[in-house]
mmCIF file of C-alpha atoms in Angstrom:
data_model
loop_
_atom_site.group_PDB
_atom_site.id
_atom_site.type_symbol
_atom_site.label_atom_id
_atom_site.label_comp_id
_atom_site.label_asym_id
_atom_site.label_seq_id
_atom_site.Cartn_x
_atom_site.Cartn_y
_atom_site.Cartn_z
ATOM 1 C CA GLU A 20 -26.393 5.090 6.677
ATOM 2 C CA GLU A 21 -26.317 3.199 3.483
ATOM 3 C CA GLN A 22 -22.264 2.257 4.307
ATOM 4 C CA LYS A 23 -23.405 1.582 7.876
ATOM 5 C CA ARG A 24 -26.179 -0.781 7.003
ATOM 6 C CA LEU A 25 -23.509 -2.607 4.621
ATOM 7 C CA LEU A 26 -21.238 -2.963 7.253
ATOM 8 C CA GLU A 27 -23.129 -4.222 9.704
ATOM 9 C CA ASN A 28 -25.802 -6.630 7.799
ATOM 10 C CA ARG A 29 -24.191 -10.249 7.216
ATOM 11 C CA PRO A 30 -22.057 -10.304 3.667
ATOM 12 C CA ASP A 31 -23.795 -11.747 0.904
ATOM 13 C CA GLN A 32 -22.110 -15.470 0.105
ATOM 14 C CA PRO A 33 -21.644 -16.920 -3.594
ATOM 15 C CA GLN A 34 -21.848 -20.585 -3.713
ATOM 16 C CA ASN A 35 -18.398 -21.348 -3.304
ATOM 17 C CA PRO A 36 -16.466 -18.067 -1.613
ATOM 18 C CA LYS A 37 -12.881 -17.615 -1.970
ATOM 19 C CA VAL A 38 -11.068 -15.166 0.439
ATOM 20 C CA LEU A 39 -7.431 -13.704 0.733
ATOM 21 C CA ARG A 40 -6.469 -11.126 3.412
ATOM 22 C CA ILE A 41 -3.354 -9.108 2.474
ATOM 23 C CA ALA A 42 -1.114 -7.175 4.302
ATOM 24 C CA ILE A 43 0.972 -4.465 2.500
ATOM 25 C CA ILE A 44 3.635 -3.330 4.358
ATOM 26 C CA GLY A 45 7.119 -1.294 3.970
ATOM 27 C CA ALA A 46 8.621 1.626 4.691
ATOM 28 C CA PRO A 47 6.859 4.718 5.337
ATOM 29 C CA ASN A 48 6.170 6.354 1.693
ATOM 30 C CA ALA A 49 6.955 3.132 -0.259
ATOM 31 C CA GLY A 50 3.492 3.968 -1.951
ATOM 32 C CA LYS A 51 1.333 1.364 -0.166
ATOM 33 C CA SER A 52 -1.982 3.354 -0.103
ATOM 34 C CA THR A 53 -1.184 4.226 -3.886
ATOM 35 C CA LEU A 54 -1.158 0.194 -4.563
ATOM 36 C CA SER A 55 -4.049 -0.151 -2.725
ATOM 37 C CA ASN A 56 -6.090 2.820 -4.322
ATOM 38 C CA GLN A 57 -5.113 1.123 -7.803
ATOM 39 C CA LEU A 58 -6.183 -2.411 -6.952
ATOM 40 C CA LEU A 59 -9.488 -1.035 -5.387
ATOM 41 C CA GLY A 60 -10.114 1.383 -8.580
ATOM 42 C CA ARG A 61 -11.253 4.002 -6.802
ATOM 43 C CA LYS A 62 -9.120 6.589 -4.036
ATOM 44 C CA VAL A 63 -10.355 5.549 -0.484
ATOM 45 C CA PHE A 64 -6.863 5.603 1.166
ATOM 46 C CA PRO A 65 -4.903 9.166 1.638
ATOM 47 C CA VAL A 66 -1.878 9.410 -0.598
ATOM 48 C CA SER A 67 1.194 12.130 0.151
ATOM 49 C CA LYS A 68 4.798 12.654 -0.182
ATOM 50 C CA LYS A 69 5.215 13.142 3.295
ATOM 51 C CA VAL A 70 5.592 9.955 5.400
ATOM 52 C CA HIS A 71 3.096 8.607 7.731
ATOM 53 C CA THR A 72 0.037 9.958 5.892
ATOM 54 C CA THR A 73 -1.684 6.706 6.922
ATOM 55 C CA ARG A 74 -2.705 6.760 10.326
ATOM 56 C CA CYS A 75 -4.486 3.812 10.906
ATOM 57 C CA LYS A 76 -5.115 0.468 9.475
ATOM 58 C CA ALA A 77 -7.956 0.546 7.281
ATOM 59 C CA ARG A 78 -9.660 -2.108 4.933
ATOM 60 C CA GLY A 79 -10.167 -1.893 1.193
ATOM 61 C CA VAL A 80 -12.419 -4.758 -0.139
ATOM 62 C CA ILE A 81 -12.237 -6.104 -3.810
ATOM 63 C CA THR A 82 -15.112 -8.607 -4.916
ATOM 64 C CA HIS A 83 -14.807 -10.248 -8.135
ATOM 65 C CA GLU A 84 -16.976 -13.149 -9.167
ATOM 66 C CA ASP A 85 -16.686 -15.922 -6.114
ATOM 67 C CA THR A 86 -13.464 -14.112 -4.856
ATOM 68 C CA GLN A 87 -12.947 -11.716 -2.163
ATOM 69 C CA LEU A 88 -9.529 -9.623 -1.367
ATOM 70 C CA ILE A 89 -9.377 -7.952 1.776
ATOM 71 C CA ILE A 90 -6.650 -5.333 1.781
ATOM 72 C CA LEU A 91 -5.402 -4.518 4.869
ATOM 73 C CA ASP A 92 -3.479 -1.135 4.395
ATOM 74 C CA THR A 93 -1.464 -0.335 7.169
ATOM 75 C CA PRO A 94 0.770 2.559 8.485
ATOM 76 C CA GLY A 95 4.436 2.286 7.391
ATOM 77 C CA LEU A 96 6.461 0.315 9.862
ATOM 78 C CA THR A 97 7.924 2.791 11.996
ATOM 79 C CA ASN A 98 10.088 2.574 15.531
ATOM 80 C CA PRO A 99 9.634 4.848 18.703
ATOM 81 C CA LEU A 100 11.984 7.520 18.090
ATOM 82 C CA LYS A 101 10.548 8.494 14.584
ATOM 83 C CA ALA A 102 7.058 8.069 16.017
ATOM 84 C CA LYS A 103 7.496 10.793 18.839
ATOM 85 C CA ARG A 104 9.116 12.989 16.247
ATOM 86 C CA HIS A 105 5.849 12.914 14.001
ATOM 87 C CA ASN A 106 3.125 12.736 16.915
ATOM 88 C CA LEU A 107 2.473 9.667 16.033
ATOM 89 C CA ASP A 108 0.054 7.543 18.208
ATOM 90 C CA GLU A 109 0.916 4.141 19.849
ATOM 91 C CA ALA A 110 -1.493 2.545 17.102
ATOM 92 C CA MET A 111 1.023 3.327 14.637
ATOM 93 C CA LEU A 112 3.216 1.079 15.942
ATOM 94 C CA THR A 113 1.199 -1.913 16.975
ATOM 95 C CA ASP A 114 -1.320 -1.990 13.865
ATOM 96 C CA PRO A 115 1.025 -3.239 11.009
ATOM 97 C CA TRP A 116 1.911 -6.043 13.606
ATOM 98 C CA ASP A 117 -1.954 -6.546 14.008
ATOM 99 C CA SER A 118 -2.412 -6.535 10.102
ATOM 100 C CA MET A 119 -0.041 -9.403 9.951
ATOM 101 C CA LYS A 120 -1.422 -11.608 12.471
ATOM 102 C CA HIS A 121 -4.695 -11.599 10.159
ATOM 103 C CA ALA A 122 -3.273 -11.618 6.995
ATOM 104 C CA ASP A 123 -3.092 -14.926 4.439
ATOM 105 C CA LEU A 124 -0.120 -13.323 2.251
ATOM 106 C CA VAL A 125 2.077 -10.160 2.875
ATOM 107 C CA LEU A 126 3.011 -8.042 0.079
ATOM 108 C CA VAL A 127 6.242 -6.183 0.783
ATOM 109 C CA LEU A 128 6.539 -2.880 -1.118
ATOM 110 C CA VAL A 129 10.073 -1.241 -2.274
ATOM 111 C CA ASP A 130 10.446 1.671 -3.248
ATOM 112 C CA VAL A 131 13.343 1.368 -6.165
ATOM 113 C CA SER A 132 13.690 5.127 -6.916
ATOM 114 C CA ASP A 133 15.238 5.754 -3.377
ATOM 115 C CA HIS A 134 18.619 4.661 -4.149
ATOM 116 C CA TRP A 135 19.726 5.082 -0.261
ATOM 117 C CA THR A 136 17.259 2.273 0.728
ATOM 118 C CA ARG A 137 16.762 0.112 -2.356
ATOM 119 C CA ASN A 138 19.157 -2.508 -1.895
ATOM 120 C CA SER A 139 18.103 -3.611 1.697
ATOM 121 C CA LEU A 140 14.946 -4.322 3.476
ATOM 122 C CA SER A 141 14.343 -2.166 6.470
ATOM 123 C CA LYS A 142 14.975 -3.805 9.912
ATOM 124 C CA ASP A 143 11.295 -3.132 11.000
ATOM 125 C CA VAL A 144 10.315 -5.137 7.742
ATOM 126 C CA LEU A 145 12.831 -7.809 8.302
ATOM 127 C CA LYS A 146 11.702 -8.367 11.845
ATOM 128 C CA CYS A 147 8.188 -8.428 10.932
ATOM 129 C CA LEU A 148 8.619 -10.956 8.443
ATOM 130 C CA SER A 149 10.784 -13.223 10.707
ATOM 131 C CA GLN A 150 8.009 -12.675 13.511
ATOM 132 C CA PHE A 151 5.478 -14.565 11.039
ATOM 133 C CA PRO A 152 7.550 -16.811 8.879
ATOM 134 C CA HIS A 153 4.553 -18.991 8.037
ATOM 135 C CA ILE A 154 2.616 -16.553 6.253
ATOM 136 C CA PRO A 155 3.496 -16.428 2.556
ATOM 137 C CA SER A 156 5.416 -13.487 1.363
ATOM 138 C CA VAL A 157 5.857 -11.804 -2.243
ATOM 139 C CA LEU A 158 8.199 -8.777 -3.098
ATOM 140 C CA VAL A 159 6.752 -6.061 -5.033
ATOM 141 C CA LEU A 160 9.157 -3.617 -6.413
ATOM 142 C CA ASN A 161 7.338 -0.221 -7.371
ATOM 143 C CA LYS A 162 8.247 2.823 -8.983
ATOM 144 C CA VAL A 163 10.028 1.228 -11.618
ATOM 145 C CA ASP A 164 9.118 3.570 -14.185
ATOM 146 C CA ILE A 165 11.336 6.194 -12.462
ATOM 147 C CA LEU A 166 14.505 4.101 -12.341
ATOM 148 C CA LYS A 167 16.242 5.191 -15.506
ATOM 149 C CA LYS A 168 18.843 2.017 -15.337
ATOM 150 C CA LYS A 169 16.773 -0.633 -15.789
ATOM 151 C CA PHE A 170 19.490 -3.214 -15.255
ATOM 152 C CA LEU A 171 19.848 -1.984 -11.637
ATOM 153 C CA LEU A 172 16.467 -4.191 -11.183
ATOM 154 C CA LEU A 173 18.622 -7.107 -11.385
ATOM 155 C CA GLU A 174 21.087 -6.049 -8.530
ATOM 156 C CA ILE A 175 18.194 -4.818 -6.403
ATOM 157 C CA ALA A 176 16.080 -8.459 -6.591
ATOM 158 C CA THR A 177 19.202 -10.380 -5.934
ATOM 159 C CA ASP A 178 19.956 -8.189 -2.685
ATOM 160 C CA LEU A 179 16.387 -7.981 -1.530
ATOM 161 C CA THR A 180 15.779 -11.949 -1.701
ATOM 162 C CA GLU A 181 19.408 -13.066 -0.901
ATOM 163 C CA GLY A 182 19.319 -14.455 -4.049
ATOM 164 C CA ILE A 183 16.420 -16.873 -3.614
ATOM 165 C CA VAL A 184 12.681 -17.331 -4.315
ATOM 166 C CA ASN A 185 10.320 -19.580 -3.529
ATOM 167 C CA GLY A 186 13.381 -22.052 -2.545
ATOM 168 C CA LYS A 187 15.075 -21.595 -5.809
ATOM 169 C CA LYS A 188 18.627 -19.932 -6.601
ATOM 170 C CA LEU A 189 17.898 -16.951 -8.919
ATOM 171 C CA LYS A 190 19.131 -17.828 -12.328
ATOM 172 C CA VAL A 191 20.376 -14.463 -14.044
ATOM 173 C CA LYS A 192 20.193 -13.842 -18.009
ATOM 174 C CA SER A 193 20.203 -10.766 -19.714
ATOM 175 C CA ALA A 194 17.028 -10.255 -21.662
ATOM 176 C CA LEU A 195 18.581 -7.847 -24.046
ATOM 177 C CA LYS A 196 21.899 -6.191 -23.704
ATOM 178 C CA GLN A 197 21.834 -2.668 -22.293
ATOM 179 C CA ASP A 198 24.251 -0.147 -21.388
ATOM 180 C CA SER A 199 23.912 2.066 -18.597
ATOM 181 C CA ARG A 200 22.518 4.900 -20.866
ATOM 182 C CA SER A 201 19.789 2.706 -22.423
ATOM 183 C CA SER A 202 16.375 4.334 -21.891
ATOM 184 C CA ALA A 203 14.376 1.087 -22.870
ATOM 185 C CA LYS A 204 11.784 -0.143 -20.474
ATOM 186 C CA VAL A 205 13.029 -4.093 -20.663
ATOM 187 C CA PRO A 206 14.452 -4.768 -17.634
ATOM 188 C CA PRO A 207 16.779 -7.834 -17.437
ATOM 189 C CA GLN A 208 15.020 -11.180 -17.006
ATOM 190 C CA VAL A 209 15.096 -13.174 -13.643
ATOM 191 C CA THR A 210 14.111 -16.803 -13.704
ATOM 192 C CA ARG A 211 15.005 -19.180 -10.774
ATOM 193 C CA ALA A 212 17.299 -22.171 -11.792
ATOM 194 C CA SER A 213 15.271 -25.399 -12.717
ATOM 195 C CA PRO A 214 11.617 -23.689 -11.666
ATOM 196 C CA PRO A 215 9.080 -26.027 -10.938
ATOM 197 C CA GLU A 216 6.057 -26.310 -13.601
ATOM 198 C CA SER A 217 3.309 -23.876 -12.912
ATOM 199 C CA LYS A 218 0.086 -25.617 -11.727
ATOM 200 C CA VAL A 219 -2.035 -22.775 -12.220
ATOM 201 C CA PRO A 220 -3.483 -22.208 -15.509
ATOM 202 C CA GLY A 221 -3.039 -18.657 -16.682
ATOM 203 C CA SER A 222 -1.106 -17.894 -13.769
ATOM 204 C CA PRO A 223 0.140 -14.108 -14.268
ATOM 205 C CA CYS A 224 3.520 -15.730 -13.462
ATOM 206 C CA GLY A 225 3.443 -18.549 -15.755
ATOM 207 C CA GLN A 226 3.423 -16.402 -19.346
ATOM 208 C CA GLY A 227 6.888 -16.734 -19.722
ATOM 209 C CA LYS A 228 9.143 -14.616 -21.438
ATOM 210 C CA ASN A 229 7.050 -11.823 -22.804
ATOM 211 C CA GLN A 230 5.639 -10.753 -19.274
ATOM 212 C CA ALA A 231 9.519 -10.765 -18.105
ATOM 213 C CA GLN A 232 10.435 -8.871 -20.683
ATOM 214 C CA GLU A 233 7.232 -6.299 -19.988
ATOM 215 C CA GLY A 234 8.896 -5.756 -16.657
ATOM 216 C CA SER A 235 6.140 -6.940 -14.564
ATOM 217 C CA ASP A 236 7.257 -9.965 -12.841
ATOM 218 C CA LEU A 237 10.749 -11.267 -12.554
ATOM 219 C CA ASP A 238 9.535 -15.123 -12.544
ATOM 220 C CA LYS A 239 8.661 -17.515 -14.920
ATOM 221 C CA SER A 240 6.913 -20.218 -12.716
ATOM 222 C CA SER A 241 4.172 -20.821 -10.499
ATOM 223 C CA ASP A 242 2.322 -22.493 -8.254
ATOM 224 C CA VAL A 243 3.299 -19.935 -5.758
ATOM 225 C CA VAL A 244 2.175 -21.108 -2.288
ATOM 226 C CA GLY A 245 2.478 -25.038 -2.809
ATOM 227 C CA ALA A 246 6.134 -25.015 -4.313
ATOM 228 C CA GLY A 247 9.662 -24.438 -2.928
ATOM 229 C CA THR A 248 9.559 -23.272 0.443
ATOM 230 C CA GLY A 249 5.801 -24.080 1.282
ATOM 231 C CA GLU A 250 4.359 -23.931 4.998
ATOM 232 C CA ALA A 251 4.912 -27.221 5.519
ATOM 233 C CA GLN A 252 8.635 -26.711 5.734
ATOM 234 C CA GLY A 253 8.605 -23.306 6.848
ATOM 235 C CA PRO A 254 11.513 -21.035 6.949
ATOM 236 C CA LYS A 255 14.003 -21.424 9.947
ATOM 237 C CA HIS A 256 13.344 -19.012 13.010
ATOM 238 C CA TYR A 257 15.623 -16.036 12.668
ATOM 239 C CA GLY A 258 16.781 -14.360 15.772
ATOM 240 C CA PRO A 259 18.150 -10.454 16.284
ATOM 241 C CA LYS A 260 21.720 -11.747 15.415
ATOM 242 C CA ASP A 261 20.810 -13.243 12.135
ATOM 243 C CA LEU A 262 18.708 -10.171 11.169
ATOM 244 C CA LYS A 263 21.656 -7.962 11.937
ATOM 245 C CA ASP A 264 23.754 -9.256 8.783
ATOM 246 C CA MET A 265 20.735 -9.844 6.483
ATOM 247 C CA LYS A 266 19.807 -7.359 3.587
ATOM 248 C CA GLY A 267 16.954 -9.121 2.132
ATOM 249 C CA TRP A 268 14.379 -12.352 2.642
ATOM 250 C CA PRO A 269 15.108 -15.347 1.055
ATOM 251 C CA HIS A 270 11.603 -16.575 1.671
ATOM 252 C CA PHE A 271 9.746 -14.908 -1.158
ATOM 253 C CA GLN A 272 7.394 -16.617 -3.270
ATOM 254 C CA GLU A 273 7.588 -14.392 -6.334
ATOM 255 C CA ILE A 274 8.751 -10.919 -7.287
ATOM 256 C CA PHE A 275 6.818 -8.140 -8.774
ATOM 257 C CA MET A 276 7.563 -5.156 -10.576
ATOM 258 C CA LEU A 277 5.143 -2.157 -11.277
ATOM 259 C CA ALA A 278 4.434 1.526 -10.951
ATOM 260 C CA ALA A 279 1.636 1.799 -8.508
ATOM 261 C CA LEU A 280 0.994 5.596 -9.111
ATOM 262 C CA HIS A 281 0.303 4.961 -13.153
ATOM 263 C CA GLY A 282 -1.196 1.508 -12.506
ATOM 264 C CA GLU A 283 1.371 0.147 -14.494
ATOM 265 C CA GLU A 284 1.166 -3.828 -14.381
ATOM 266 C CA VAL A 285 -1.200 -3.609 -10.926
ATOM 267 C CA ASP A 286 -3.698 -5.906 -12.959
ATOM 268 C CA THR A 287 -1.056 -8.372 -13.153
ATOM 269 C CA LEU A 288 -0.545 -8.380 -9.411
ATOM 270 C CA LYS A 289 -4.310 -8.370 -8.838
ATOM 271 C CA ARG A 290 -5.080 -11.269 -11.060
ATOM 272 C CA TYR A 291 -2.133 -13.266 -9.087
ATOM 273 C CA LEU A 292 -3.750 -12.044 -5.963
ATOM 274 C CA LEU A 293 -7.276 -13.654 -7.223
ATOM 275 C CA MET A 294 -5.419 -16.779 -7.893
ATOM 276 C CA GLN A 295 -4.291 -17.457 -4.413
ATOM 277 C CA ALA A 296 -7.528 -16.879 -2.660
ATOM 278 C CA LYS A 297 -8.653 -19.937 -0.490
ATOM 279 C CA PRO A 298 -12.199 -21.128 -0.186
ATOM 280 C CA GLY A 299 -13.705 -19.555 3.069
ATOM 281 C CA PRO A 300 -16.706 -17.012 3.843
ATOM 282 C CA TRP A 301 -16.611 -13.141 2.571
ATOM 283 C CA GLN A 302 -16.036 -11.118 5.518
ATOM 284 C CA PHE A 303 -17.918 -7.871 3.653
ATOM 285 C CA HIS A 304 -20.763 -7.423 1.614
ATOM 286 C CA SER A 305 -19.978 -7.316 -2.014
ATOM 287 C CA ASP A 306 -21.217 -3.531 -2.162
ATOM 288 C CA VAL A 307 -18.535 -2.677 0.412
ATOM 289 C CA LEU A 308 -15.021 -1.097 -0.706
ATOM 290 C CA THR A 309 -13.615 -0.210 2.271
ATOM 291 C CA ASN A 310 -14.469 -0.320 6.142
ATOM 292 C CA GLN A 311 -13.939 3.211 6.656
ATOM 293 C CA SER A 312 -16.918 5.796 7.279
ATOM 294 C CA PRO A 313 -17.437 8.665 4.990
ATOM 295 C CA GLN A 314 -16.317 10.766 7.966
ATOM 296 C CA GLU A 315 -12.945 8.937 8.073
ATOM 297 C CA ILE A 316 -12.641 8.839 4.314
ATOM 298 C CA CYS A 317 -13.127 12.507 4.634
ATOM 299 C CA ASP A 318 -10.706 13.526 7.304
ATOM 300 C CA ASN A 319 -7.959 11.344 5.514
ATOM 301 C CA VAL A 320 -8.633 13.490 2.187
ATOM 302 C CA ILE A 321 -8.271 16.814 3.902
ATOM 303 C CA ARG A 322 -4.993 15.647 5.983
ATOM 304 C CA GLU A 323 -3.532 14.601 2.852
ATOM 305 C CA LYS A 324 -3.843 17.859 1.096
ATOM 306 C CA VAL A 325 -2.822 19.462 4.573
ATOM 307 C CA LEU A 326 0.358 17.228 4.749
ATOM 308 C CA GLU A 327 1.100 17.789 0.844
ATOM 309 C CA TYR A 328 0.991 21.976 1.130
ATOM 310 C CA LEU A 329 2.434 22.538 4.523
ATOM 311 C CA PRO A 330 6.046 22.380 5.185
ATOM 312 C CA LEU A 331 8.149 19.978 7.707
ATOM 313 C CA GLU A 332 6.322 18.969 10.680
ATOM 314 C CA VAL A 333 3.793 21.746 10.917
ATOM 315 C CA PRO A 334 1.012 19.054 9.435
ATOM 316 C CA TYR A 335 1.190 16.785 12.148
ATOM 317 C CA GLY A 336 0.070 19.059 14.932
ATOM 318 C CA VAL A 337 -3.135 19.875 12.762
ATOM 319 C CA THR A 338 -6.549 18.503 14.525
ATOM 320 C CA GLN A 339 -9.385 18.363 12.529
ATOM 321 C CA VAL A 340 -13.210 18.760 13.533
ATOM 322 C CA THR A 341 -16.227 18.270 11.549
ATOM 323 C CA GLU A 342 -18.878 20.978 12.219
ATOM 324 C CA ILE A 343 -21.470 20.506 9.475
ATOM 325 C CA TRP A 344 -22.368 16.684 7.582
ATOM 326 C CA GLU A 345 -25.396 17.519 5.847
ATOM 327 C CA GLU A 346 -27.042 16.076 2.841
ATOM 328 C CA GLY A 347 -28.967 18.460 0.411
ATOM 329 C CA GLU A 348 -32.201 18.530 -1.179
ATOM 330 C CA CYS A 349 -30.879 17.518 -4.642
ATOM 331 C CA GLY A 350 -28.374 15.005 -3.058
ATOM 332 C CA GLU A 351 -25.329 17.130 -2.748
ATOM 333 C CA LEU A 352 -23.059 17.063 0.564
ATOM 334 C CA LEU A 353 -22.230 20.109 2.420
ATOM 335 C CA ILE A 354 -18.911 19.556 4.873
ATOM 336 C CA VAL A 355 -17.849 22.274 6.990
ATOM 337 C CA GLN A 356 -14.445 21.253 8.931
ATOM 338 C CA ASN A 357 -12.240 23.150 11.096
ATOM 339 C CA LEU A 358 -8.716 22.810 11.349
ATOM 340 C CA LEU A 359 -7.155 23.564 14.693
ATOM 341 C CA VAL A 360 -3.673 24.504 14.957
ATOM 342 C CA PRO A 361 -0.938 25.047 17.803
ATOM 343 C CA ARG A 362 0.273 28.404 16.681
ATOM 344 C CA GLU A 363 -0.712 31.557 14.984
ATOM 345 C CA SER A 364 2.152 31.028 12.835
ATOM 346 C CA HIS A 365 0.791 27.777 11.554
ATOM 347 C CA LYS A 366 -2.526 29.311 10.866
ATOM 348 C CA ARG A 367 -1.106 31.968 8.489
ATOM 349 C CA MET A 368 0.990 29.079 6.624
ATOM 350 C CA LEU A 369 -2.343 27.085 6.542
ATOM 351 C CA ILE A 370 -4.480 30.132 5.391
ATOM 352 C CA GLY A 371 -1.686 31.230 2.869
ATOM 353 C CA ARG A 372 -1.325 34.716 1.282
ATOM 354 C CA GLY A 373 -4.896 36.040 0.268
ATOM 355 C CA GLY A 374 -6.345 32.531 1.454
ATOM 356 C CA LYS A 375 -4.452 30.491 -1.613
ATOM 357 C CA VAL A 376 -3.343 27.669 0.516
ATOM 358 C CA ILE A 377 -6.555 26.756 2.321
ATOM 359 C CA SER A 378 -8.714 27.716 -0.530
ATOM 360 C CA ARG A 379 -6.124 25.172 -3.053
ATOM 361 C CA ILE A 380 -6.821 22.171 -0.164
ATOM 362 C CA ALA A 381 -10.841 22.501 -0.095
ATOM 363 C CA ARG A 382 -10.912 22.498 -3.461
ATOM 364 C CA GLU A 383 -8.497 19.393 -4.620
ATOM 365 C CA ALA A 384 -9.999 17.867 -1.294
ATOM 366 C CA GLY A 385 -13.424 18.501 -2.299
ATOM 367 C CA GLN A 386 -12.870 17.105 -5.864
ATOM 368 C CA ASP A 387 -11.295 13.666 -4.383
ATOM 369 C CA LEU A 388 -14.212 13.497 -2.028
ATOM 370 C CA MET A 389 -16.613 13.705 -5.337
ATOM 371 C CA ASN A 390 -14.642 10.748 -6.720
ATOM 372 C CA ALA A 391 -14.880 8.485 -3.815
ATOM 373 C CA PHE A 392 -18.630 9.355 -2.816
ATOM 374 C CA LEU A 393 -19.640 9.681 -6.588
ATOM 375 C CA CYS A 394 -21.997 13.083 -5.595
ATOM 376 C CA ASP A 395 -21.309 16.395 -5.632
ATOM 377 C CA VAL A 396 -19.347 17.575 -2.397
ATOM 378 C CA ARG A 397 -19.493 21.222 -1.178
ATOM 379 C CA LEU A 398 -16.483 21.567 1.221
ATOM 380 C CA LYS A 399 -15.829 24.719 3.208
ATOM 381 C CA LEU A 400 -12.644 24.805 5.503
ATOM 382 C CA LYS A 401 -11.756 26.974 8.692
ATOM 383 C CA VAL A 402 -8.563 27.354 10.311
ATOM 384 C CA GLU A 403 -8.170 28.365 14.092
ATOM 385 C CA VAL A 404 -5.695 28.079 16.882
ATOM 386 C CA LYS A 405 -6.376 25.366 19.231
ATOM 387 C CA GLY A 406 -7.828 26.667 22.827
#
């Protein structure tokens, strides 16, 4: 009831409100929901190693002083063939594009630990960027902690930007000499040739060498939206033929490096996002963390665990039905949910030997819900074969 009231009421507005709507896009499983949760400081988006954990475009809301950041956590960009394989509805194909229409800034997330995909943006991501070339975009290299050979970050950054950031050619110089066996955390340093002067005092990207050497961000300059290829000029329009030969996007304003799972350098990115906010009314009340209802958060958390512990395609056929949602006398929440599966064999897998699998799902999901709702949660799960 409280969440419903906060969402329906007009937002409280400070004297000079600022707002920034951020679309986070990328290939499935790049870490979009993990990054969103870290920026929010609480887990409200489902996370799993399996692709397509996020099934809808949910909003996350960060309110800091007079600024509101609205995170549009979108499903991973996919195509009709993959959507069919994973039983995904049509919204999974259209939601990322809808989010782009409402965004003031786009974060393109790339998993640098995946050596198959890290040196080129997916065709779906490039197509998305080319459809909205007027929206400023930032490249975020995620999972840099897993990458043992840090010097590869140089090569990855160059490939993904076509060697150009904010209208300037990337100029490469090594911050320290490393060989391929080095386990040092320090990545090489990348700056733009003749970078423009920073116009933002205290910009996270203007802190010079130390920060580049800490591995947060490849760049030393920064009035990001205003410099280089700004909205006034606008990148040229790219047709299907152009995209066919492109590996990267030459219109990123900045590059950041981070490890979203452990929160490394997420605060640097958050400070940067707060600085990019423009004057405008808040969309949500300052107490709102997400536009999802508690029931939606509950469904997402349980589905995340089902995805985590069931093999291959099995979890994508599970239907969730909440039978009981009650608040106890002491403020604890009692939830009973029925998980409907298409086959008897799936039911046996989901329950597990001696009920171990379903017990583990209920225990871990219950713990996550306690952290999300900040109250005691008693969660009971049942499993049945559909109809």
